[in-house]
Tab-separated table of C-alpha atoms in Angstrom:
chain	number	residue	atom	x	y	z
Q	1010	UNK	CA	52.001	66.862	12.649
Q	1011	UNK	CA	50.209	64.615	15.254
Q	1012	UNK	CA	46.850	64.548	13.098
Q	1013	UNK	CA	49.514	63.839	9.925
Q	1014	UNK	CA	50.820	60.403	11.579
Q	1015	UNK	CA	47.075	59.427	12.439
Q	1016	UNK	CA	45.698	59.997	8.720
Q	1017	UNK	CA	48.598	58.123	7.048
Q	1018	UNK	CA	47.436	54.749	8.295
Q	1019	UNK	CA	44.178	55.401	7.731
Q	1020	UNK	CA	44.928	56.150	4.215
Q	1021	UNK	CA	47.040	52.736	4.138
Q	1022	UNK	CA	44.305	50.449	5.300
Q	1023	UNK	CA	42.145	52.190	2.442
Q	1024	UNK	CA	44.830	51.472	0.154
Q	1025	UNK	CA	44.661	47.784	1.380
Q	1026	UNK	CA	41.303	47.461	0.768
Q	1027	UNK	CA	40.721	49.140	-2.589
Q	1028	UNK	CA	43.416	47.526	-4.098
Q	1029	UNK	CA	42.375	45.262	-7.193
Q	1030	UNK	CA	43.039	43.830	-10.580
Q	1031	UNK	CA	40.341	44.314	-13.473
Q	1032	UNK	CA	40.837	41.710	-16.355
Q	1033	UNK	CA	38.324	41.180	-19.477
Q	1034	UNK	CA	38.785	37.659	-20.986
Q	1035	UNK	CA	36.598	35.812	-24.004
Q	1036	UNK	CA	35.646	31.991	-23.192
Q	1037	UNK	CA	34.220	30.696	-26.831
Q	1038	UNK	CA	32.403	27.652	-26.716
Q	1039	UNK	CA	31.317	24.600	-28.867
Q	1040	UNK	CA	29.284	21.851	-27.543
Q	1041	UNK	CA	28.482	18.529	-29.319
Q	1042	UNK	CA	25.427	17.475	-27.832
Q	1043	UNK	CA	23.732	13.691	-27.498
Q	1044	UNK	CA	20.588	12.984	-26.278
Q	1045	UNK	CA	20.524	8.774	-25.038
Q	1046	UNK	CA	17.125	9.470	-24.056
Q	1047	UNK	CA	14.715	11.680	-22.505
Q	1048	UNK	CA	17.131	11.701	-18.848
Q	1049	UNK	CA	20.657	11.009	-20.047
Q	1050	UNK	CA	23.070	13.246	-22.392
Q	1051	UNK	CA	26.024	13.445	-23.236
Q	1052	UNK	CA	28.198	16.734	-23.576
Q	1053	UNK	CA	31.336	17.271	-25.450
Q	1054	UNK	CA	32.872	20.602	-25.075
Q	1055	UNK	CA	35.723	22.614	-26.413
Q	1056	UNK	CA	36.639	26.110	-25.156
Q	1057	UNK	CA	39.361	28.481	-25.697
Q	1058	UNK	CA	39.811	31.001	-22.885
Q	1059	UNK	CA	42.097	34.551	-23.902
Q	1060	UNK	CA	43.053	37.464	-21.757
Q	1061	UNK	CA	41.562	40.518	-23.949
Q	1062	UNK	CA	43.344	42.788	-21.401
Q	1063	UNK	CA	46.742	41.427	-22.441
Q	1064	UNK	CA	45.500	39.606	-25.688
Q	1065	UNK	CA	47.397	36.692	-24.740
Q	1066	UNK	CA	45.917	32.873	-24.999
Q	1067	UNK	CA	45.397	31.203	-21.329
Q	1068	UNK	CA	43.847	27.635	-21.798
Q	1069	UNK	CA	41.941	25.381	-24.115
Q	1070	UNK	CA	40.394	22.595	-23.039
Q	1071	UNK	CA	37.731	19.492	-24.426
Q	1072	UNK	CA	35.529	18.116	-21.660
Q	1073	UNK	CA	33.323	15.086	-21.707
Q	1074	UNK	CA	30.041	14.990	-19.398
Q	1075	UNK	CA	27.383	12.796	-18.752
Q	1076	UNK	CA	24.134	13.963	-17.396
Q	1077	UNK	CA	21.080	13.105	-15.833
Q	1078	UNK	CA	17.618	15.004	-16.045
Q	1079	UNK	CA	14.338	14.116	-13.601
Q	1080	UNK	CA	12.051	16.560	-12.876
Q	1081	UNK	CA	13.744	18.414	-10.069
Q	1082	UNK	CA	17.194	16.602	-9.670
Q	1083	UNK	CA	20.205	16.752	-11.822
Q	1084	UNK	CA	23.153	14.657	-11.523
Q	1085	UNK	CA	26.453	15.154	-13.595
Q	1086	UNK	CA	29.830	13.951	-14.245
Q	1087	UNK	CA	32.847	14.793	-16.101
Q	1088	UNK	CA	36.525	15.206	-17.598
Q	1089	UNK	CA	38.667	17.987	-18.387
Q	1090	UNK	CA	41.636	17.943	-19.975
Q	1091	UNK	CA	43.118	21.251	-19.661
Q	1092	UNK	CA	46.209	22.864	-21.883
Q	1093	UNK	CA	47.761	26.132	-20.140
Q	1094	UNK	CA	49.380	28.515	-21.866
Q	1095	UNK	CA	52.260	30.028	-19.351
Q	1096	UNK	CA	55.787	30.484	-20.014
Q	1097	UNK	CA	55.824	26.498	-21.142
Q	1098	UNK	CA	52.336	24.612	-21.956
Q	1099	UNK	CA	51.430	23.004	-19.126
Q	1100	UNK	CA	48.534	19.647	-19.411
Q	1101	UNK	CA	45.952	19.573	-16.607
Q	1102	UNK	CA	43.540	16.962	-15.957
Q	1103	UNK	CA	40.387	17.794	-14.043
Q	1104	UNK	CA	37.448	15.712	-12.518
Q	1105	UNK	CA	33.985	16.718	-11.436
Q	1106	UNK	CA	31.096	15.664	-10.218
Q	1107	UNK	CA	27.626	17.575	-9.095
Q	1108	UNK	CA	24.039	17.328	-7.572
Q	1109	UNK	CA	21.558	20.301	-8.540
Q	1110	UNK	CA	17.662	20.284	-6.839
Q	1111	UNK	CA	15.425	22.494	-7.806
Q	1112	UNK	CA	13.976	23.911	-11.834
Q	1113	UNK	CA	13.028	27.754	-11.869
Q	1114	UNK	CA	15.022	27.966	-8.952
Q	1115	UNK	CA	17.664	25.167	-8.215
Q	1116	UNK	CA	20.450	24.886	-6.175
Q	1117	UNK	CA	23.860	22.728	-7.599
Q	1118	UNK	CA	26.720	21.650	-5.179
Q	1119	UNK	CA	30.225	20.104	-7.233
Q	1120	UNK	CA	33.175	18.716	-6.361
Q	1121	UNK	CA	35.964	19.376	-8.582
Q	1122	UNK	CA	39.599	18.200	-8.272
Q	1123	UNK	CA	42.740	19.058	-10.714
Q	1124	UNK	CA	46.060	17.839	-11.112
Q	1125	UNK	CA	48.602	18.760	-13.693
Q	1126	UNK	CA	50.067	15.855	-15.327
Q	1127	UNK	CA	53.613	14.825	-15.628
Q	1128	UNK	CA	54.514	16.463	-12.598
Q	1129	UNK	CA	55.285	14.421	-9.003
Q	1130	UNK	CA	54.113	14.822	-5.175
Q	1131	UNK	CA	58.077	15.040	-4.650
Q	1132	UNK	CA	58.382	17.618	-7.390
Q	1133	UNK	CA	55.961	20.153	-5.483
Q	1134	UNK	CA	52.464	18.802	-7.541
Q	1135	UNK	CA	48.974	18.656	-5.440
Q	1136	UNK	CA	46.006	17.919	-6.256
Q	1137	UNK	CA	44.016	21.415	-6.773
Q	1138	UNK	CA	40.383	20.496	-4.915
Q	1139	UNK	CA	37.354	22.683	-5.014
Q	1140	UNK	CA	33.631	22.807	-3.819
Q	1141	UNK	CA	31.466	25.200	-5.522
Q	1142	UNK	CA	27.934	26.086	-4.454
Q	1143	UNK	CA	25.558	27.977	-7.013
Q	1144	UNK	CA	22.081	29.507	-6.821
Q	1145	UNK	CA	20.337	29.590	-9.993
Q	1146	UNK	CA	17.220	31.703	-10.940
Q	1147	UNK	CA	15.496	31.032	-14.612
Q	1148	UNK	CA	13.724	34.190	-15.805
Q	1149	UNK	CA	12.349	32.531	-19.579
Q	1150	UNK	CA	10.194	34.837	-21.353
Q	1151	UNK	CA	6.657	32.782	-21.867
Q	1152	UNK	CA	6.065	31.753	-25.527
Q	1153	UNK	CA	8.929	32.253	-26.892
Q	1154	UNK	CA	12.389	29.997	-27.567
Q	1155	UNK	CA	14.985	32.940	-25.475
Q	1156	UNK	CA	15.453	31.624	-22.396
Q	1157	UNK	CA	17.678	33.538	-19.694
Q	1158	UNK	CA	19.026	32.980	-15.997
Q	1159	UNK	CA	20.849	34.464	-13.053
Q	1160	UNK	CA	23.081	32.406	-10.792
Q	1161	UNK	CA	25.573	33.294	-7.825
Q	1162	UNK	CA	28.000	30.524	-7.392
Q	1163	UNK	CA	30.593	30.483	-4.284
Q	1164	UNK	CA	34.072	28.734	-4.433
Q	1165	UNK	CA	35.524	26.967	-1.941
Q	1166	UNK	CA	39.141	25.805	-2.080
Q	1167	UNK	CA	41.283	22.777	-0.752
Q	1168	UNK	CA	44.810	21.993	-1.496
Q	1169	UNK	CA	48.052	21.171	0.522
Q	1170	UNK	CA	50.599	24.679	0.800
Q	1171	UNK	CA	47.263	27.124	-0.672
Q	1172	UNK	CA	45.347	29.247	1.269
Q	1173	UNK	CA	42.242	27.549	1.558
Q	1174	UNK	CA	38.564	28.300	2.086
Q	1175	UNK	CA	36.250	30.501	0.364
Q	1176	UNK	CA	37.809	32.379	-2.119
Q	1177	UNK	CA	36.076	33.773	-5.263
Q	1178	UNK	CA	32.628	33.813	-6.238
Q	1179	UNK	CA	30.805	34.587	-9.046
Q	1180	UNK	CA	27.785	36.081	-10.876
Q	1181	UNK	CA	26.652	34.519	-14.729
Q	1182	UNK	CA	23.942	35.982	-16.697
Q	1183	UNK	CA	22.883	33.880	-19.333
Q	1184	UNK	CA	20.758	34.271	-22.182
Q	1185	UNK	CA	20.345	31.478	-25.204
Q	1186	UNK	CA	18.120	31.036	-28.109
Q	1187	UNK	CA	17.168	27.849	-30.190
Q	1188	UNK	CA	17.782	28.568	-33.522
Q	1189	UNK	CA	16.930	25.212	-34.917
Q	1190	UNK	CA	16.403	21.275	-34.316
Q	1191	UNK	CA	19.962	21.510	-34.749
Q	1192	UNK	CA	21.373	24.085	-32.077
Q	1193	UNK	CA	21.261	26.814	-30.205
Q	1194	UNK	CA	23.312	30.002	-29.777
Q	1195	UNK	CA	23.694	31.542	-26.240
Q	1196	UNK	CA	26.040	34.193	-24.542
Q	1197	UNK	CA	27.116	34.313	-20.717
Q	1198	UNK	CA	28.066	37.270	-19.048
Q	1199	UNK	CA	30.409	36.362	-16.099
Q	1200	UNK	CA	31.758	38.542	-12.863
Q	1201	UNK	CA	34.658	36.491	-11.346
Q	1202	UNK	CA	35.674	38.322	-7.408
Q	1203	UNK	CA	38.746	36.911	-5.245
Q	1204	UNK	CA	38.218	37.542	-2.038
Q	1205	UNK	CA	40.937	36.382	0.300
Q	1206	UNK	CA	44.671	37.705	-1.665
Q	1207	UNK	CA	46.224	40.760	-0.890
Q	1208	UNK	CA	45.333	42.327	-4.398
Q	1209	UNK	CA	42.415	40.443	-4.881
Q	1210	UNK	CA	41.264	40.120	-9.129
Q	1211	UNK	CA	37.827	40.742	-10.839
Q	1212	UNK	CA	37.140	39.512	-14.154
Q	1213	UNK	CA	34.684	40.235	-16.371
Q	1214	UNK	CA	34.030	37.469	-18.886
Q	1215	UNK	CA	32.666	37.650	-22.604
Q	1216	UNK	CA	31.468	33.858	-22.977
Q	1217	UNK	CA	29.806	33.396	-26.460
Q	1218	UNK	CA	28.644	29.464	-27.132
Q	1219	UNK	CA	26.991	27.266	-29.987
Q	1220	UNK	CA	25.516	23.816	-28.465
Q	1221	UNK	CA	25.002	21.652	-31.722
Q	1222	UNK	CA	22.494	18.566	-31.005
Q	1223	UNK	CA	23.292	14.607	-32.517
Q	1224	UNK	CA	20.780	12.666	-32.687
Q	1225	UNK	CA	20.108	9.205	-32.886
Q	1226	UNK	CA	20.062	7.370	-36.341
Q	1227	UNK	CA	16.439	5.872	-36.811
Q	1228	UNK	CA	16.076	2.489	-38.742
Q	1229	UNK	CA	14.684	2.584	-41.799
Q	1230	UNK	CA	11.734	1.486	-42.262
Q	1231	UNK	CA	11.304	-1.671	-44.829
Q	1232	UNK	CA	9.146	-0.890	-47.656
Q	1233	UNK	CA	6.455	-3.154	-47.725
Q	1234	UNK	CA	6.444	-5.225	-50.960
Q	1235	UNK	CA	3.980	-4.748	-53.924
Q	1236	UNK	CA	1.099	-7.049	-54.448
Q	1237	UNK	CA	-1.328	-6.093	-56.841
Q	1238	UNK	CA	-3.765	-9.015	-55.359
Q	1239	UNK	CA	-4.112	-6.909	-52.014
C-alpha cells in the first residue's frame, strides 16, 4: 500500500509532463514581389492560415514589407493586418521590424507588436509584444535553381496580465525553386513547441507559397528616324 501512495505521484508528474496538444494547420501563401533596385524590395503578402485538425479557418491576413539587402546585413519592416476567425471576426493590426547578419549562416533578431483594433485599454486590450531570435542555415544545392534552408527561431513574449518570457520556438525547413523570370514556387515545413502552459501545443505546419516578381516598366526606346542620306 505504502509503495502504492509513492508511485501515484510519480505517475502524476509524468502525466504533467507528457501532456500535449498535436495540431496540423495549412498556411498558403502569395507574394507580390518589387524589386526598387538591387538593395530595396518591396513585399506584399496574403496568407490564409486553417486548422486541418478541426478543418476550421483561423486567420487571413495581407502584409506590406520593405526590405533592405547588402552583402551580409538585412534590414526589414512591416504591416499586418490580421482577420481572426473565433466565435466573432476579430481585426488585428501588427508591426514589425528586424536586423539579420550573416548569408549561409545568418542570424535575424525582430520586434513585433500586435493590437486588436476597436477594442480599449479600459475594455481589457494590450498590446501583444514579441522578440523573436532565429538561426538560419542555407544548404543550396550548387548549379542548380532549388535552394533550401534550416532555421531555429526562439519566441520571446511581453504583454501586461500574460505570462511572459520565452515561450515557443520553432523549427522551418524550407525548400523553393525558380520556375521563371516571373516566380518561384517554394514549400515550408514548420514545427511550432509551447513551452511554458500547462498543456503545452505542437503544431506541425503545411506552408505551400508562390512569390510572383513586378518589375519595373522600361522606357521605350525612340526609334531613330529614317534618312536615306546617312
Amino acid at each position: 500500500m505504502n509503495r502504492f501512495y509513492f508511485i501515484l505521484p510519480l505517475m502524476f508528474l509524468s502525466t504533467i509532463f507528457t501532456a500535449q496538444t498535436r495540431t496540423m494547420e495549412l498556411w498558403p501563401a502569395h507574394t507580390f514581389r518589387f524589386k526598387l533596385n538591387k538593395q530595396f524590395k518591396i513585399d506584399v503578402e496574403n496568407q490564409l492560415r486553417a486548422n486541418v485538425s478541426t478543418g476550421e479557418l483561423n486567420q487571413f491576413f495581407t502584409q506590406s514589407s520593405i526590405k533592405y539587402k547588402s552583402k551580409k546585413t538585412r534590414l526589414s519592416s512591416g504591416i499586418r493586418l490580421i482577420q481572426e476567425f473565433n466565435n466573432s471576426i476579430e481585426n488585428h493590426l501588427r508591426y514589425h521590424i528586424d536586423y539579420s547578419i550573416g548569408s549561409d549562416i545568418s542570424f535575424r533578431i525582430r520586434y513585433q507588436t500586435k493590437n486588436q483594433l476597436g477594442i480599449k485599454k479600459s475594455e481589457g486590450d494590450y498590446f501583444d509584444n514579441d522578440l523573436r531570435y532565429r538561426l538560419k542555415v542555407k544548404l543550396n544545392v550548387p548549379d542548380t535553381k532549388f535552394k533550401s534552408s534550416v532555421a531555429l527561431e526562439f519566441f520571446q513574449h511581453f504583454e501586461t496580465g500574460a505570462l511572459n518570457g520565452f515561450n515557443k520556438y520553432r523549427w522551418t525547413f524550407s525548400g523553393e525553386y525558380k520556375i521563371s523570370k516571373k516566380g518561384k514556387i517554394g514549400l515550408n515545413i514548420i514545427r511550432e513547441k509551447q513551452w511554458v502552459y500547462w498543456n503545452p501545443k505542437t503544431t506541425w505546419v503545411l506552408m505551400p507559397y508562390y512569390i510572383s516578381y513586378i518589375k519595373k516598366r522600361e522606357p521605350k526606346k525612340e526609334s531613330k528616324p529614317f534618312n536615306q542620306f546617312d
